[in-house]
Amino acid sequence: MKQSSYTFNSLKFEKIVDTLIRLGVLFLLIGWCYDILKPFVLIIVWAIVIAVALSPIYEAIVKLFRGKKILATIFLALLLISILVIPSILVTQSLYEEINNFTASYQANGHLIPPPGETTKDWPAFTKPILDIWQTASVDASKVIIKYSDQLKVVGEWLLLALAGIGKGILQFIFSIIIAMGLLLYSESLTAVSKSIFIKLIGKKGEHYALITVATIRNVVKGFLGVALIQSLMVGVGFFMAGVPFAGIFTIICLVLAIIQVGIGPIAIPVVIYMFSVTDTTTATLLTIWIGITMISDNILKPIFLGRGNPPAPMLVIFLGAIGGFIFNGFIGLFLGAVILILGYKFFLSWIGMDEDEIEENQEPVEV
């Protein structure tokens, strides 16, 4: 009896050791794979988002090319890279020209900044400190630079880091587009694999969560990132046509503000005010009308892209996702952070068995 008990315990111990060794090897392999792919994780995740979001467009292009998937993939890849690279070149060229113009202006007459125009005399009293700094800078910019050197140093360092991050982000975008095209090319088999993974992880509701993932990604990309890109493109066209100094930089800042749902107003409105003081009334008025149309377009485009229903997540979730993503992963995280956090939010609601409509119904009115 003791012998059989000893044999049983020995076999049990051997099985435990065998299982632990297998698990150890498995975790070692997973960790090793992660270390190898770690530099590409962000790019791969963004590529998946691009592939899911553009899948309907890709299918339409395949039909246009009469089922020739490789040609359709190459066409879409070149189109996306062109949309990304051409504006980047224009912005860089604009920045280079503006720096050259400022340098030439300073060498010619010693002025970097034009003086405030006549229209600034009618500005409210609270703008006097700004006008004083502006006037001083137009006469002798070195005084302002020396006086606010610490603040300008911080802003300058931030701008340099931001520009470097944007350059890195553009390269990541290009690599993500290339990977996304490969995913779209083999989308049928990858769809089956992804559903199998969800079912394996979650169980019977795996396919339901897979559908939630696809719908959420498409809604976020269309309704928020897409609208932000359209608005920044519109405001950029207005800035460039009106001859706004450093139009490219202002356009990029507007893009960031549009993504985090703050809107283009904090940049566009001061630019319009500035243009009224330094350029002719016709140009400034046309720019004002165009900026107004751009700001209103947010209320028109979002219902079109998102439908008449509720947005996929509260604005706070989008804001935190975009800002957190930007801090954690740089420029590409600005886009990806919002998608990932909204996806997590949707999963959480689905897990607790609620949706946005139920949350709104359960909210009690706040007495003021």
XYZ file of C-alpha atoms in Angstrom:
368
model
C 0.000 0.000 0.000
C 2.801 2.329 0.973
C 4.663 1.377 -2.194
C 1.675 2.203 -4.429
C 1.132 5.495 -2.581
C 4.807 6.357 -3.019
C 4.622 5.486 -6.736
C 1.492 7.637 -7.161
C 3.098 10.635 -5.405
C 6.256 10.170 -7.459
C 4.282 10.161 -10.715
C 2.297 13.186 -9.556
C 5.519 15.047 -8.711
C 7.019 14.139 -12.093
C 3.905 15.480 -13.865
C 4.095 18.729 -11.895
C 7.787 19.125 -12.724
C 7.087 18.251 -16.369
C 4.268 20.834 -16.523
C 6.417 23.514 -14.871
C 9.258 22.880 -17.331
C 6.841 23.147 -20.268
C 5.346 26.355 -18.886
C 8.835 27.749 -18.284
C 9.889 27.002 -21.859
C 6.602 28.480 -23.138
C 7.019 31.706 -21.134
C 10.660 31.905 -22.211
C 9.612 31.578 -25.860
C 6.841 34.175 -25.458
C 9.211 36.580 -23.694
C 11.856 36.065 -26.347
C 9.334 36.698 -29.137
C 8.173 39.854 -27.344
C 11.751 41.158 -27.003
C 12.315 40.558 -30.722
C 9.073 42.324 -31.697
C 9.238 45.035 -29.001
C 10.619 47.752 -31.341
C 7.742 47.030 -33.752
C 4.817 46.535 -31.326
C 3.487 50.082 -31.706
C 3.871 49.963 -35.492
C 2.141 46.558 -35.720
C -0.779 47.635 -33.502
C -1.262 50.801 -35.566
C -1.032 48.717 -38.754
C -3.867 46.519 -37.451
C -5.959 49.635 -36.734
C -5.308 50.987 -40.253
C -6.149 47.617 -41.834
C -9.424 47.283 -39.910
C -10.458 50.886 -40.606
C -9.650 50.762 -44.327
C -10.995 47.279 -45.017
C -14.257 48.525 -46.670
C -12.301 51.004 -48.833
C -9.813 48.279 -49.779
C -12.623 45.943 -50.850
C -14.081 48.699 -53.058
C -10.660 49.289 -54.662
C -10.253 45.533 -55.283
C -13.578 45.572 -57.153
C -12.374 48.613 -59.103
C -9.255 46.647 -60.117
C -11.449 43.633 -61.059
C -10.260 41.406 -58.237
C -6.515 42.028 -58.675
C -5.587 42.302 -55.001
C -1.870 42.972 -55.445
C -2.488 45.951 -57.748
C -5.190 47.260 -55.408
C -2.830 46.918 -52.431
C 0.004 48.770 -54.192
C -2.375 51.541 -55.309
C -3.793 52.043 -51.791
C -0.305 51.970 -50.218
C 1.013 54.617 -52.625
C -2.109 56.739 -52.103
C -1.798 56.651 -48.296
C 1.945 57.331 -48.317
C 1.396 60.254 -50.725
C -1.309 61.701 -48.457
C 1.153 61.481 -45.569
C 4.391 62.556 -47.262
C 3.229 65.425 -49.527
C 1.738 67.573 -46.699
C 4.830 66.819 -44.582
C 7.090 68.120 -47.368
C 4.910 71.230 -47.795
C 4.976 71.945 -44.051
C 8.767 71.479 -43.892
C 9.272 73.686 -46.948
C 7.004 76.358 -45.452
C 8.931 76.304 -42.175
C 12.263 76.572 -44.008
C 11.039 79.518 -46.108
C 9.639 81.348 -43.070
C 12.935 80.994 -41.200
C 14.787 82.328 -44.264
C 12.339 85.245 -44.558
C 12.761 86.148 -40.891
C 16.547 85.947 -41.224
C 16.528 88.136 -44.357
C 14.187 90.650 -42.695
C 16.412 90.877 -39.640
C 19.561 91.343 -41.736
C 17.859 94.030 -43.855
C 16.304 96.248 -41.166
C 17.003 94.587 -37.834
C 13.336 93.650 -37.303
C 12.100 90.106 -36.827
C 8.453 90.882 -36.109
C 6.224 93.470 -37.836
C 4.778 96.180 -35.525
C 1.102 96.050 -34.444
C -1.253 97.447 -37.080
C -3.649 100.372 -36.733
C -6.573 98.077 -35.959
C -4.950 97.023 -32.664
C -5.794 100.452 -31.195
C -9.410 99.327 -30.893
C -8.548 96.108 -29.050
C -9.857 95.645 -25.460
C -7.791 96.922 -22.514
C -6.844 93.434 -21.296
C -4.780 92.915 -24.476
C -2.446 95.842 -23.601
C 0.333 93.621 -22.065
C 0.364 91.503 -25.238
C 0.511 94.594 -27.457
C 3.349 96.052 -25.343
C 5.413 92.873 -25.763
C 4.556 92.830 -29.475
C 5.616 96.477 -29.909
C 8.881 95.924 -28.011
C 9.662 92.800 -30.040
C 9.024 94.658 -33.313
C 11.482 97.413 -32.329
C 14.152 95.293 -30.637
C 13.484 91.560 -30.473
C 16.673 90.967 -28.476
C 15.168 92.758 -25.432
C 12.174 90.412 -25.396
C 14.403 87.376 -25.974
C 16.659 88.333 -23.036
C 13.721 89.191 -20.750
C 11.832 85.955 -21.442
C 14.864 83.754 -22.147
C 13.894 81.053 -19.625
C 10.357 80.723 -20.992
C 11.557 80.814 -24.603
C 14.159 78.142 -23.842
C 11.462 75.814 -22.490
C 9.199 76.476 -25.485
C 12.104 76.018 -27.909
C 13.131 72.689 -26.377
C 9.515 71.518 -26.485
C 9.191 72.506 -30.147
C 12.418 70.708 -31.087
C 11.305 67.541 -29.288
C 7.854 67.815 -30.884
C 9.333 68.209 -34.376
C 11.647 65.243 -33.794
C 8.675 63.223 -32.544
C 6.646 64.166 -35.616
C 9.476 63.046 -37.906
C 9.720 59.734 -36.077
C 5.933 59.410 -36.153
C 5.821 59.909 -39.930
C 8.361 57.097 -40.426
C 6.324 54.863 -38.100
C 3.194 55.716 -40.084
C 4.874 54.699 -43.345
C 6.006 51.347 -41.911
C 2.530 50.819 -40.420
C 0.919 51.478 -43.810
C 3.193 48.900 -45.476
C 2.374 46.276 -42.812
C -1.341 47.171 -42.995
C -1.332 46.542 -46.741
C 0.108 43.072 -46.097
C -2.648 42.420 -43.549
C -5.311 43.539 -46.022
C -3.843 41.322 -48.732
C -4.370 38.269 -46.502
C -7.414 39.649 -44.676
C -9.659 36.602 -45.180
C -7.369 34.147 -43.401
C -6.427 36.732 -40.742
C -10.114 37.398 -39.975
C -10.651 33.711 -39.243
C -7.517 33.626 -37.058
C -8.549 36.735 -35.088
C -12.026 35.319 -34.413
C -10.438 32.067 -33.240
C -8.172 34.019 -30.866
C -11.127 35.929 -29.385
C -13.115 32.706 -28.944
C -10.104 31.018 -27.316
C -9.580 33.925 -24.901
C -13.186 34.834 -24.085
C -15.268 31.792 -24.978
C -18.665 31.801 -26.652
C -18.839 35.612 -26.738
C -15.503 35.820 -28.551
C -17.048 36.545 -31.935
C -19.246 39.244 -30.365
C -16.168 40.969 -28.915
C -14.401 40.667 -32.267
C -17.299 42.531 -33.924
C -17.207 45.195 -31.172
C -13.486 45.660 -31.799
C -13.936 46.162 -35.544
C -16.925 48.518 -35.141
C -15.180 50.608 -32.463
C -11.966 51.004 -34.450
C -13.868 52.078 -37.574
C -16.053 54.544 -35.653
C -13.100 56.158 -33.897
C -10.977 56.418 -37.044
C -13.848 57.828 -39.119
C -15.624 59.960 -36.533
C -12.714 61.470 -34.647
C -9.385 60.977 -36.386
C -10.933 61.404 -39.844
C -12.773 64.598 -38.893
C -9.624 65.958 -37.194
C -7.578 65.335 -40.345
C -10.208 67.002 -42.564
C -10.436 70.048 -40.277
C -6.651 70.437 -40.032
C -6.410 70.134 -43.831
C -9.048 72.850 -44.258
C -7.426 75.192 -41.747
C -4.006 74.508 -43.294
C -5.273 75.471 -46.760
C -6.684 78.688 -45.287
C -3.438 79.551 -43.504
C -1.278 78.892 -46.566
C -3.585 80.807 -48.940
C -3.736 83.799 -46.574
C 0.049 83.840 -46.146
C 0.042 83.197 -42.392
C 3.618 83.017 -41.022
C 4.603 79.496 -39.891
C 1.361 78.125 -41.338
C 2.712 74.561 -41.237
C 3.443 74.643 -37.494
C 0.027 76.144 -36.731
C -1.638 73.468 -38.882
C 0.080 70.659 -36.944
C -0.972 72.212 -33.615
C -4.555 72.478 -34.930
C -4.418 68.777 -35.856
C -3.352 67.864 -32.314
C -6.090 70.038 -30.764
C -8.719 68.575 -33.105
C -7.727 65.001 -32.199
C -8.004 65.655 -28.456
C -11.431 67.256 -29.112
C -10.397 70.752 -27.969
C -10.953 72.094 -31.486
C -8.956 74.401 -33.735
C -10.283 77.579 -32.077
C -7.415 78.214 -29.592
C -4.984 78.548 -32.526
C -7.214 79.662 -35.413
C -8.897 82.592 -33.615
C -5.638 84.318 -32.482
C -4.217 83.815 -35.996
C -7.288 85.524 -37.505
C -6.945 88.430 -35.042
C -3.257 88.740 -35.921
C -4.001 88.738 -39.661
C -6.482 91.620 -39.246
C -3.634 93.706 -37.808
C -0.946 92.922 -40.408
C -2.738 92.282 -43.715
C -5.523 93.803 -45.809
C -9.133 93.568 -44.645
C -10.284 91.426 -47.596
C -7.738 88.658 -46.939
C -8.405 88.686 -43.193
C -12.192 88.611 -43.726
C -11.994 85.703 -46.188
C -9.762 83.817 -43.740
C -12.280 84.494 -40.947
C -15.153 83.099 -43.036
C -13.113 80.023 -43.992
C -12.075 79.375 -40.368
C -15.708 79.771 -39.293
C -16.814 77.178 -41.878
C -14.029 74.851 -40.701
C -15.062 75.143 -37.049
C -18.745 74.551 -37.867
C -17.856 71.547 -40.053
C -17.169 69.550 -36.879
C -20.922 69.482 -36.135
C -21.705 68.425 -39.715
C -19.012 65.811 -40.365
C -19.290 63.848 -37.105
C -22.988 62.932 -37.549
C -22.210 61.894 -41.146
C -19.303 59.626 -40.167
C -20.692 58.367 -36.846
C -24.371 58.224 -37.789
C -27.154 59.837 -35.800
C -26.550 57.721 -32.710
C -24.332 58.377 -29.710
C -20.555 58.678 -30.165
C -18.552 55.507 -29.405
C -17.228 56.962 -26.135
C -17.432 60.082 -23.942
C -15.188 63.009 -24.861
C -13.184 62.533 -21.638
C -12.172 59.017 -22.716
C -11.047 60.301 -26.128
C -9.178 63.231 -24.564
C -7.340 61.074 -22.005
C -6.545 58.439 -24.635
C -5.078 60.953 -27.074
C -3.071 62.886 -24.462
C -1.869 59.747 -22.654
C -0.946 58.115 -25.944
C 1.012 61.198 -27.003
C 2.931 61.305 -23.694
C 3.608 57.565 -23.694
C 4.232 56.867 -27.397
C 4.840 60.218 -29.071
C 3.076 61.499 -32.193
C 1.735 58.114 -33.326
C 0.353 57.562 -29.804
C -1.815 60.643 -30.285
C -3.847 58.620 -32.793
C -3.422 55.164 -31.292
C -4.056 56.143 -27.656
C -7.627 57.265 -28.336
C -8.417 54.071 -30.261
C -6.998 51.739 -27.587
C -8.649 53.518 -24.630
C -12.047 53.658 -26.362
C -11.683 49.967 -27.190
C -10.985 49.222 -23.523
C -13.977 51.358 -22.530
C -16.270 49.436 -24.903
C -14.938 46.099 -23.628
C -15.577 47.185 -20.042
C -19.176 48.184 -20.806
C -19.764 44.925 -22.666
C -18.202 42.942 -19.795
C -20.538 44.501 -17.195
C -23.464 44.094 -19.597
C -24.214 47.801 -20.148
C -24.050 50.251 -23.027
C -24.010 54.038 -23.348
C -27.816 54.301 -23.566
C -28.265 52.486 -20.243
C -25.647 54.701 -18.584
C -27.429 57.849 -19.783
C -30.812 56.518 -18.599
C -29.411 55.785 -15.120
C -27.884 59.234 -14.689
C -29.785 61.358 -12.177
C -30.205 65.078 -12.885
C -27.858 67.256 -10.859
C -29.547 69.975 -8.826
C -27.823 73.345 -8.945
